[in-house]
PDB file of C-alpha atoms in Angstrom:
ATOM      1  CA  MET C 156       0.000   0.000   0.000  1.00  0.00           C
ATOM      2  CA  ASN C 157       1.389   3.413  -0.919  1.00  0.00           C
ATOM      3  CA  ALA C 158       1.292   6.465   1.349  1.00  0.00           C
ATOM      4  CA  ALA C 159      -1.703   8.020  -0.419  1.00  0.00           C
ATOM      5  CA  PHE C 160      -3.856   4.966   0.308  1.00  0.00           C
ATOM      6  CA  ALA C 161      -2.530   4.877   3.871  1.00  0.00           C
ATOM      7  CA  TYR C 162      -3.715   8.436   4.382  1.00  0.00           C
ATOM      8  CA  LEU C 163      -7.167   7.744   2.923  1.00  0.00           C
ATOM      9  CA  ASP C 164      -7.548   4.684   5.148  1.00  0.00           C
ATOM     10  CA  ALA C 165      -6.553   6.691   8.227  1.00  0.00           C
ATOM     11  CA  ALA C 166      -8.938   9.492   7.245  1.00  0.00           C
ATOM     12  CA  GLN C 167     -11.770   6.991   6.823  1.00  0.00           C
ATOM     13  CA  ALA C 168     -11.013   5.618  10.270  1.00  0.00           C
ATOM     14  CA  ILE C 169     -11.398   9.125  11.734  1.00  0.00           C
ATOM     15  CA  LEU C 170     -14.792   9.504  10.063  1.00  0.00           C
ATOM     16  CA  GLU C 171     -15.915   6.116  11.371  1.00  0.00           C
ATOM     17  CA  ARG C 172     -14.833   7.005  14.914  1.00  0.00           C
ATOM     18  CA  ILE C 173     -16.822  10.243  14.716  1.00  0.00           C
ATOM     19  CA  ARG C 174     -19.854   8.335  13.461  1.00  0.00           C
ATOM     20  CA  THR C 175     -19.707   5.721  16.216  1.00  0.00           C
ATOM     21  CA  THR C 176     -18.612   7.831  19.205  1.00  0.00           C
ATOM     22  CA  GLN C 177     -19.521  11.512  18.725  1.00  0.00           C
ATOM     23  CA  MET C 178     -23.116  11.675  17.532  1.00  0.00           C
ATOM     24  CA  GLU C 179     -24.548  12.220  21.017  1.00  0.00           C
ATOM     25  CA  ALA C 180     -22.211  15.179  21.606  1.00  0.00           C
ATOM     26  CA  ILE C 181     -22.972  16.554  18.138  1.00  0.00           C
ATOM     27  CA  ALA C 182     -26.717  16.271  18.843  1.00  0.00           C
ATOM     28  CA  ARG C 183     -26.336  18.144  22.157  1.00  0.00           C
ATOM     29  CA  ALA C 184     -24.334  20.864  20.445  1.00  0.00           C
ATOM     30  CA  ALA C 185     -26.940  21.069  17.676  1.00  0.00           C
ATOM     31  CA  ASP C 186     -29.711  21.569  20.246  1.00  0.00           C
ATOM     32  CA  LEU C 187     -27.720  24.376  21.868  1.00  0.00           C
ATOM     33  CA  CYS C 188     -26.968  26.118  18.564  1.00  0.00           C
ATOM     34  CA  THR C 189     -30.522  25.679  17.281  1.00  0.00           C
ATOM     35  CA  ASN C 190     -31.907  27.344  20.378  1.00  0.00           C
ATOM     36  CA  THR C 191     -29.437  30.211  19.953  1.00  0.00           C
ATOM     37  CA  ILE C 192     -30.205  30.837  16.272  1.00  0.00           C
ATOM     38  CA  ALA C 193     -33.971  30.327  16.602  1.00  0.00           C
ATOM     39  CA  ASN C 194     -34.010  33.004  19.308  1.00  0.00           C
ATOM     40  CA  GLU C 195     -32.037  35.533  17.237  1.00  0.00           C
ATOM     41  CA  GLY C 196     -28.760  34.886  19.024  1.00  0.00           C
ATOM     42  CA  LEU C 197     -25.361  34.159  17.516  1.00  0.00           C
ATOM     43  CA  VAL C 198     -23.160  31.102  17.617  1.00  0.00           C
ATOM     44  CA  HIS C 199     -19.733  32.733  17.925  1.00  0.00           C
ATOM     45  CA  LEU C 200     -16.907  30.736  16.350  1.00  0.00           C
ATOM     46  CA  PHE C 201     -13.276  31.035  17.438  1.00  0.00           C
ATOM     47  CA  GLY C 202     -10.028  29.280  16.645  1.00  0.00           C
ATOM     48  CA  THR C 203      -6.361  30.063  16.144  1.00  0.00           C
ATOM     49  CA  GLY C 204      -3.890  28.812  13.583  1.00  0.00           C
ATOM     50  CA  HIS C 205      -5.259  26.342  11.078  1.00  0.00           C
ATOM     51  CA  SER C 206      -8.462  26.049  13.096  1.00  0.00           C
ATOM     52  CA  ARG C 207      -9.528  29.196  11.269  1.00  0.00           C
ATOM     53  CA  MET C 208     -10.531  26.875   8.430  1.00  0.00           C
ATOM     54  CA  PHE C 209     -13.465  25.471  10.353  1.00  0.00           C
ATOM     55  CA  LEU C 210     -14.869  28.892  11.182  1.00  0.00           C
ATOM     56  CA  GLU C 211     -15.098  29.636   7.472  1.00  0.00           C
ATOM     57  CA  GLU C 212     -16.332  26.109   6.782  1.00  0.00           C
ATOM     58  CA  MET C 213     -19.272  26.749   9.098  1.00  0.00           C
ATOM     59  CA  PHE C 214     -20.075  30.109   7.489  1.00  0.00           C
ATOM     60  CA  PRO C 215     -20.014  31.537   4.803  1.00  0.00           C
ATOM     61  CA  ARG C 216     -19.590  28.414   2.640  1.00  0.00           C
ATOM     62  CA  HIS C 217     -22.090  27.204   0.064  1.00  0.00           C
ATOM     63  CA  GLY C 218     -24.657  25.173   1.941  1.00  0.00           C
ATOM     64  CA  SER C 219     -24.280  27.405   5.007  1.00  0.00           C
ATOM     65  CA  PHE C 220     -26.618  29.907   6.643  1.00  0.00           C
ATOM     66  CA  PRO C 221     -26.633  32.920   9.019  1.00  0.00           C
ATOM     67  CA  GLY C 222     -26.621  32.554  12.760  1.00  0.00           C
ATOM     68  CA  PHE C 223     -22.894  31.868  13.057  1.00  0.00           C
ATOM     69  CA  HIS C 224     -20.367  34.627  13.794  1.00  0.00           C
ATOM     70  CA  PRO C 225     -16.766  33.750  12.833  1.00  0.00           C
ATOM     71  CA  ILE C 226     -14.245  35.658  14.974  1.00  0.00           C
ATOM     72  CA  VAL C 227     -11.057  35.476  12.900  1.00  0.00           C
ATOM     73  CA  GLU C 228      -8.084  37.295  14.398  1.00  0.00           C
ATOM     74  CA  LEU C 229      -5.598  37.707  11.550  1.00  0.00           C
ATOM     75  CA  SER C 230      -2.606  37.986  13.876  1.00  0.00           C
ATOM     76  CA  LEU C 231      -3.344  34.417  14.975  1.00  0.00           C
ATOM     77  CA  THR C 232      -4.426  32.907  11.675  1.00  0.00           C
ATOM     78  CA  TYR C 233      -2.767  34.634   8.698  1.00  0.00           C
ATOM     79  CA  HIS C 234      -0.355  31.884   7.670  1.00  0.00           C
ATOM     80  CA  ASN C 235       0.429  32.395   4.025  1.00  0.00           C
ATOM     81  CA  GLN C 236       3.372  34.740   4.655  1.00  0.00           C
ATOM     82  CA  ILE C 237       5.185  32.001   6.643  1.00  0.00           C
ATOM     83  CA  VAL C 238       8.233  34.210   7.348  1.00  0.00           C
ATOM     84  CA  GLY C 239       8.823  37.959   7.475  1.00  0.00           C
ATOM     85  CA  ALA C 240       6.103  40.375   8.545  1.00  0.00           C
ATOM     86  CA  ASN C 241       2.924  38.580   9.684  1.00  0.00           C
ATOM     87  CA  GLY C 242       4.890  35.349   9.776  1.00  0.00           C
ATOM     88  CA  GLN C 243       4.137  32.005  11.329  1.00  0.00           C
ATOM     89  CA  ARG C 244       6.542  32.518  14.223  1.00  0.00           C
ATOM     90  CA  GLN C 245       4.606  35.565  15.371  1.00  0.00           C
ATOM     91  CA  ALA C 246       1.254  33.791  15.168  1.00  0.00           C
ATOM     92  CA  MET C 247       2.547  30.815  17.139  1.00  0.00           C
ATOM     93  CA  PHE C 248       4.003  33.175  19.753  1.00  0.00           C
ATOM     94  CA  LEU C 249       0.776  35.141  20.121  1.00  0.00           C
ATOM     95  CA  GLU C 250      -1.415  32.119  20.791  1.00  0.00           C
ATOM     96  CA  HIS C 251       0.563  31.698  24.033  1.00  0.00           C
ATOM     97  CA  VAL C 252       0.005  35.280  25.241  1.00  0.00           C
ATOM     98  CA  GLU C 253      -2.453  35.443  28.139  1.00  0.00           C
ATOM     99  CA  GLY C 254      -4.664  38.505  28.003  1.00  0.00           C
ATOM    100  CA  LEU C 255      -5.018  38.440  24.230  1.00  0.00           C
ATOM    101  CA  GLY C 256      -8.223  36.369  24.289  1.00  0.00           C
ATOM    102  CA  ARG C 257      -9.784  38.744  26.791  1.00  0.00           C
ATOM    103  CA  THR C 258      -8.718  41.725  24.666  1.00  0.00           C
ATOM    104  CA  ILE C 259     -10.251  40.207  21.529  1.00  0.00           C
ATOM    105  CA  LEU C 260     -13.623  39.604  23.164  1.00  0.00           C
ATOM    106  CA  ARG C 261     -13.784  43.162  24.514  1.00  0.00           C
ATOM    107  CA  ASN C 262     -14.512  44.219  20.930  1.00  0.00           C
ATOM    108  CA  PHE C 263     -17.911  42.504  20.947  1.00  0.00           C
ATOM    109  CA  VAL C 264     -21.210  42.849  22.779  1.00  0.00           C
ATOM    110  CA  LEU C 265     -21.970  39.329  23.969  1.00  0.00           C
ATOM    111  CA  GLY C 266     -25.018  38.037  25.787  1.00  0.00           C
ATOM    112  CA  ALA C 267     -27.778  35.436  25.947  1.00  0.00           C
ATOM    113  CA  PRO C 268     -28.919  33.536  23.973  1.00  0.00           C
ATOM    114  CA  ASP C 269     -25.485  33.466  22.315  1.00  0.00           C
ATOM    115  CA  CYS C 270     -23.109  30.536  22.581  1.00  0.00           C
ATOM    116  CA  PHE C 271     -19.573  29.679  21.428  1.00  0.00           C
ATOM    117  CA  ILE C 272     -17.923  26.955  19.403  1.00  0.00           C
ATOM    118  CA  ILE C 273     -14.149  26.970  19.917  1.00  0.00           C
ATOM    119  CA  TYR C 274     -11.889  24.892  17.692  1.00  0.00           C
ATOM    120  CA  SER C 275      -8.418  23.768  18.732  1.00  0.00           C
ATOM    121  CA  ASN C 276      -6.805  20.454  17.905  1.00  0.00           C
ATOM    122  CA  SER C 277      -4.616  20.568  21.013  1.00  0.00           C
ATOM    123  CA  GLY C 278      -7.033  22.472  23.275  1.00  0.00           C
ATOM    124  CA  VAL C 279      -4.235  23.651  25.565  1.00  0.00           C
ATOM    125  CA  ASN C 280      -2.917  26.964  24.255  1.00  0.00           C
ATOM    126  CA  GLU C 281      -3.528  30.077  26.310  1.00  0.00           C
ATOM    127  CA  VAL C 282      -5.655  32.115  23.899  1.00  0.00           C
ATOM    128  CA  VAL C 283      -8.300  29.463  23.176  1.00  0.00           C
ATOM    129  CA  VAL C 284      -8.627  28.568  26.868  1.00  0.00           C
ATOM    130  CA  GLU C 285      -8.900  32.241  27.756  1.00  0.00           C
ATOM    131  CA  VAL C 286     -11.611  32.871  25.167  1.00  0.00           C
ATOM    132  CA  ALA C 287     -13.551  29.949  26.636  1.00  0.00           C
ATOM    133  CA  LEU C 288     -13.109  31.301  30.169  1.00  0.00           C
ATOM    134  CA  GLU C 289     -14.240  34.771  29.066  1.00  0.00           C
ATOM    135  CA  ALA C 290     -17.311  33.312  27.346  1.00  0.00           C
ATOM    136  CA  LYS C 291     -18.213  31.373  30.483  1.00  0.00           C
ATOM    137  CA  ALA C 292     -17.709  34.522  32.593  1.00  0.00           C
ATOM    138  CA  ARG C 293     -20.464  36.054  30.449  1.00  0.00           C
ATOM    139  CA  ASN C 294     -22.694  33.012  31.103  1.00  0.00           C
ATOM    140  CA  LEU C 295     -22.432  31.825  27.504  1.00  0.00           C
ATOM    141  CA  PRO C 296     -22.314  28.062  26.858  1.00  0.00           C
ATOM    142  CA  VAL C 297     -19.179  26.759  25.138  1.00  0.00           C
ATOM    143  CA  VAL C 298     -18.739  23.870  22.723  1.00  0.00           C
ATOM    144  CA  ALA C 299     -15.150  22.660  22.246  1.00  0.00           C
ATOM    145  CA  VAL C 300     -13.980  20.758  19.171  1.00  0.00           C
ATOM    146  CA  VAL C 301     -10.622  19.122  19.921  1.00  0.00           C
ATOM    147  CA  SER C 302      -8.607  15.966  19.481  1.00  0.00           C
ATOM    148  CA  LEU C 303      -9.127  14.377  22.873  1.00  0.00           C
ATOM    149  CA  ASP C 304      -6.217  11.988  22.294  1.00  0.00           C
ATOM    150  CA  HIS C 305      -3.893  14.939  21.796  1.00  0.00           C
ATOM    151  CA  CYS C 306      -5.485  17.281  24.323  1.00  0.00           C
ATOM    152  CA  LEU C 307      -5.438  14.885  27.264  1.00  0.00           C
ATOM    153  CA  ALA C 308      -1.826  13.919  26.543  1.00  0.00           C
ATOM    154  CA  ALA C 309      -0.641  17.544  26.257  1.00  0.00           C
ATOM    155  CA  LYS C 310       0.462  19.874  29.026  1.00  0.00           C
ATOM    156  CA  PRO C 311      -2.019  22.724  29.643  1.00  0.00           C
ATOM    157  CA  TYR C 312      -0.292  26.082  29.169  1.00  0.00           C
ATOM    158  CA  HIS C 313      -2.888  28.436  30.622  1.00  0.00           C
ATOM    159  CA  SER C 314      -2.109  29.662  34.132  1.00  0.00           C
ATOM    160  CA  SER C 315      -5.426  28.235  35.342  1.00  0.00           C
ATOM    161  CA  GLY C 316      -4.092  24.759  34.591  1.00  0.00           C
ATOM    162  CA  GLN C 317      -7.170  24.035  32.510  1.00  0.00           C
ATOM    163  CA  ARG C 318      -7.552  22.572  29.064  1.00  0.00           C
ATOM    164  CA  LEU C 319     -10.359  23.609  26.720  1.00  0.00           C
ATOM    165  CA  PRO C 320     -12.574  20.594  27.587  1.00  0.00           C
ATOM    166  CA  ASP C 321     -12.265  21.506  31.283  1.00  0.00           C
ATOM    167  CA  VAL C 322     -14.018  24.798  30.536  1.00  0.00           C
ATOM    168  CA  ALA C 323     -16.479  23.713  27.828  1.00  0.00           C
ATOM    169  CA  ASP C 324     -20.050  22.583  28.458  1.00  0.00           C
ATOM    170  CA  ILE C 325     -19.902  20.175  25.523  1.00  0.00           C
ATOM    171  CA  THR C 326     -16.782  18.638  23.982  1.00  0.00           C
ATOM    172  CA  ILE C 327     -16.787  17.067  20.538  1.00  0.00           C
ATOM    173  CA  ASP C 328     -13.779  14.875  19.732  1.00  0.00           C
ATOM    174  CA  ASN C 329     -12.519  15.306  16.183  1.00  0.00           C
ATOM    175  CA  CYS C 330     -11.186  11.743  16.628  1.00  0.00           C
ATOM    176  CA  THR C 331      -7.720  12.516  15.267  1.00  0.00           C
ATOM    177  CA  PRO C 332      -4.842  10.613  16.872  1.00  0.00           C
ATOM    178  CA  ALA C 333      -2.406  12.539  19.048  1.00  0.00           C
ATOM    179  CA  GLY C 334       0.233  14.309  16.997  1.00  0.00           C
ATOM    180  CA  ASP C 335      -2.200  14.841  14.088  1.00  0.00           C
ATOM    181  CA  ALA C 336       0.016  13.499  11.263  1.00  0.00           C
ATOM    182  CA  LEU C 337      -1.259  10.083  10.168  1.00  0.00           C
ATOM    183  CA  VAL C 338       1.209   8.397   7.816  1.00  0.00           C
ATOM    184  CA  ARG C 339       4.664   6.933   8.333  1.00  0.00           C
ATOM    185  CA  VAL C 340       6.791   6.834   5.173  1.00  0.00           C
ATOM    186  CA  SER C 341       9.777   4.578   4.693  1.00  0.00           C
ATOM    187  CA  GLY C 342      13.007   6.568   4.834  1.00  0.00           C
ATOM    188  CA  LEU C 343      11.372   9.533   6.619  1.00  0.00           C
ATOM    189  CA  ASP C 344      11.677  10.011  10.361  1.00  0.00           C
ATOM    190  CA  ASP C 345       8.561  12.152  10.787  1.00  0.00           C
ATOM    191  CA  PRO C 346       4.926  11.298   9.994  1.00  0.00           C
ATOM    192  CA  VAL C 347       3.063  13.320   7.352  1.00  0.00           C
ATOM    193  CA  GLY C 348      -0.562  14.002   6.416  1.00  0.00           C
ATOM    194  CA  PRO C 349      -2.518  15.762   9.188  1.00  0.00           C
ATOM    195  CA  GLY C 350      -5.911  14.305  10.040  1.00  0.00           C
ATOM    196  CA  SER C 351      -7.505  17.062  12.096  1.00  0.00           C
ATOM    197  CA  THR C 352      -8.674  18.832   8.943  1.00  0.00           C
ATOM    198  CA  ILE C 353     -10.756  15.784   8.048  1.00  0.00           C
ATOM    199  CA  GLY C 354     -12.126  15.310  11.544  1.00  0.00           C
ATOM    200  CA  ALA C 355     -12.972  18.897  12.388  1.00  0.00           C
ATOM    201  CA  ALA C 356     -14.493  19.599   8.955  1.00  0.00           C
ATOM    202  CA  ALA C 357     -16.670  16.490   9.253  1.00  0.00           C
ATOM    203  CA  VAL C 358     -17.828  17.541  12.721  1.00  0.00           C
ATOM    204  CA  THR C 359     -18.544  21.060  11.463  1.00  0.00           C
ATOM    205  CA  ASN C 360     -20.688  19.963   8.549  1.00  0.00           C
ATOM    206  CA  ALA C 361     -22.506  17.212  10.434  1.00  0.00           C
ATOM    207  CA  LEU C 362     -23.355  19.786  13.093  1.00  0.00           C
ATOM    208  CA  LYS C 363     -24.423  22.350  10.501  1.00  0.00           C
ATOM    209  CA  CYS C 364     -26.741  19.892   8.757  1.00  0.00           C
ATOM    210  CA  LEU C 365     -28.348  18.831  12.025  1.00  0.00           C
ATOM    211  CA  ILE C 366     -28.908  22.461  13.061  1.00  0.00           C
ATOM    212  CA  ALA C 367     -30.554  23.173   9.695  1.00  0.00           C
ATOM    213  CA  GLU C 368     -32.842  20.169  10.158  1.00  0.00           C
ATOM    214  CA  LYS C 369     -33.820  21.298  13.646  1.00  0.00           C
ATOM    215  CA  LEU C 370     -34.460  24.909  12.575  1.00  0.00           C
ATOM    216  CA  ALA C 371     -36.659  23.720   9.715  1.00  0.00           C
ATOM    217  CA  ALA C 372     -38.595  21.476  12.110  1.00  0.00           C
ATOM    218  CA  LEU C 373     -39.247  24.542  14.284  1.00  0.00           C
ATOM    219  CA  GLY C 374     -40.719  26.362  11.286  1.00  0.00           C
ATOM    220  CA  LYS C 375     -37.677  28.661  11.107  1.00  0.00           C
ATOM    221  CA  PRO C 376     -35.823  27.395   8.033  1.00  0.00           C
ATOM    222  CA  PRO C 377     -32.542  29.277   7.506  1.00  0.00           C
ATOM    223  CA  ILE C 378     -31.594  31.242   4.392  1.00  0.00           C
ATOM    224  CA  VAL C 379     -28.989  29.020   2.772  1.00  0.00           C
ATOM    225  CA  LEU C 380     -26.141  30.152   0.540  1.00  0.00           C
ATOM    226  CA  THR C 381     -27.198  28.040  -2.437  1.00  0.00           C
ATOM    227  CA  SER C 382     -25.232  27.261  -5.585  1.00  0.00           C
ATOM    228  CA  SER C 383     -26.506  28.340  -8.980  1.00  0.00           C
ATOM    229  CA  TYR C 384     -26.291  24.644  -9.888  1.00  0.00           C
ATOM    230  CA  PHE C 385     -29.418  24.040  -7.807  1.00  0.00           C
ATOM    231  CA  ILE C 386     -31.518  27.163  -8.402  1.00  0.00           C
ATOM    232  CA  GLY C 387     -29.989  29.039 -11.341  1.00  0.00           C
ATOM    233  CA  SER C 388     -27.681  32.019 -11.471  1.00  0.00           C
ATOM    234  CA  GLU C 389     -30.133  34.850 -10.828  1.00  0.00           C
ATOM    235  CA  ALA C 390     -31.916  33.090  -7.979  1.00  0.00           C
ATOM    236  CA  SER C 391     -28.575  32.168  -6.442  1.00  0.00           C
ATOM    237  CA  LYS C 392     -27.362  35.783  -6.528  1.00  0.00           C
ATOM    238  CA  ALA C 393     -30.606  36.985  -4.972  1.00  0.00           C
ATOM    239  CA  GLN C 394     -30.384  34.316  -2.254  1.00  0.00           C
ATOM    240  CA  PHE C 395     -26.795  35.319  -1.455  1.00  0.00           C
ATOM    241  CA  ASP C 396     -27.934  38.919  -0.962  1.00  0.00           C
ATOM    242  CA  ARG C 397     -30.813  37.813   1.273  1.00  0.00           C
ATOM    243  CA  CYS C 398     -28.429  35.669   3.281  1.00  0.00           C
ATOM    244  CA  TYR C 399     -25.844  38.439   3.692  1.00  0.00           C
ATOM    245  CA  ASP C 400     -28.563  40.920   4.653  1.00  0.00           C
ATOM    246  CA  ASP C 401     -29.852  38.502   7.270  1.00  0.00           C
ATOM    247  CA  TYR C 402     -26.319  37.993   8.574  1.00  0.00           C
ATOM    248  CA  ARG C 403     -25.781  41.773   8.814  1.00  0.00           C
ATOM    249  CA  ARG C 404     -29.050  42.138  10.719  1.00  0.00           C
ATOM    250  CA  ARG C 405     -28.039  39.444  13.164  1.00  0.00           C
ATOM    251  CA  VAL C 406     -24.476  40.603  13.853  1.00  0.00           C
ATOM    252  CA  LYS C 407     -24.996  44.358  14.117  1.00  0.00           C
ATOM    253  CA  ARG C 408     -25.749  43.958  17.835  1.00  0.00           C
ATOM    254  CA  VAL C 409     -22.310  42.546  18.639  1.00  0.00           C
ATOM    255  CA  TYR C 410     -20.581  45.617  17.194  1.00  0.00           C
ATOM    256  CA  GLY C 411     -22.779  48.057  19.124  1.00  0.00           C
TER     257      GLY C 411
END
């Protein structure tokens, strides 16, 4: 078996573990988020580093809908420079700075019925734990999406001694093995092919679909960003505008 097949097999194993072990947690998180969105609240999304991907996967992707509020701090997530100004070293340094999470959340007006989803594969860095603590201090429920294998084996860095699952009300395991990289290659000392992208994206979209189903069952179907493939170009453009207008209406409170 070559390394490409080894990666696909490992990725399939992650999906199967999510299917067989995480559906109860996903259902609980879906109930929480449905209640938030149905009552005109916002599901705030936060993550550092590559976890930014899952914020944008939740919204505004095709097949997504308003009610989610991605909080993307570029100093913690802007990776394409790698070196030089706005480089990776700076981003990795900043996610260990206590006080930064609190400073970020001071920019927003937060309150019930809002909730948070916080993504972090390790679940131990200072900024993500601090954002969770700040959300809880405002009486907002927190959902954590982490690799439990990695998180429970890693040293917590926050001065509280807590990991993200210690703070969260609901923890969803992305079911990625500790260390993230999945494939050992002959002649190479280090494993390659991270799996957390597969796991966290699957959790995100399973959760999104279940929330949509629950909102529709409540008679509050969301406005979905829908491809022209399904409804034609003009209808798709009009639906995008309706969706963005609804998003603007929902989020204007948090910037007040």
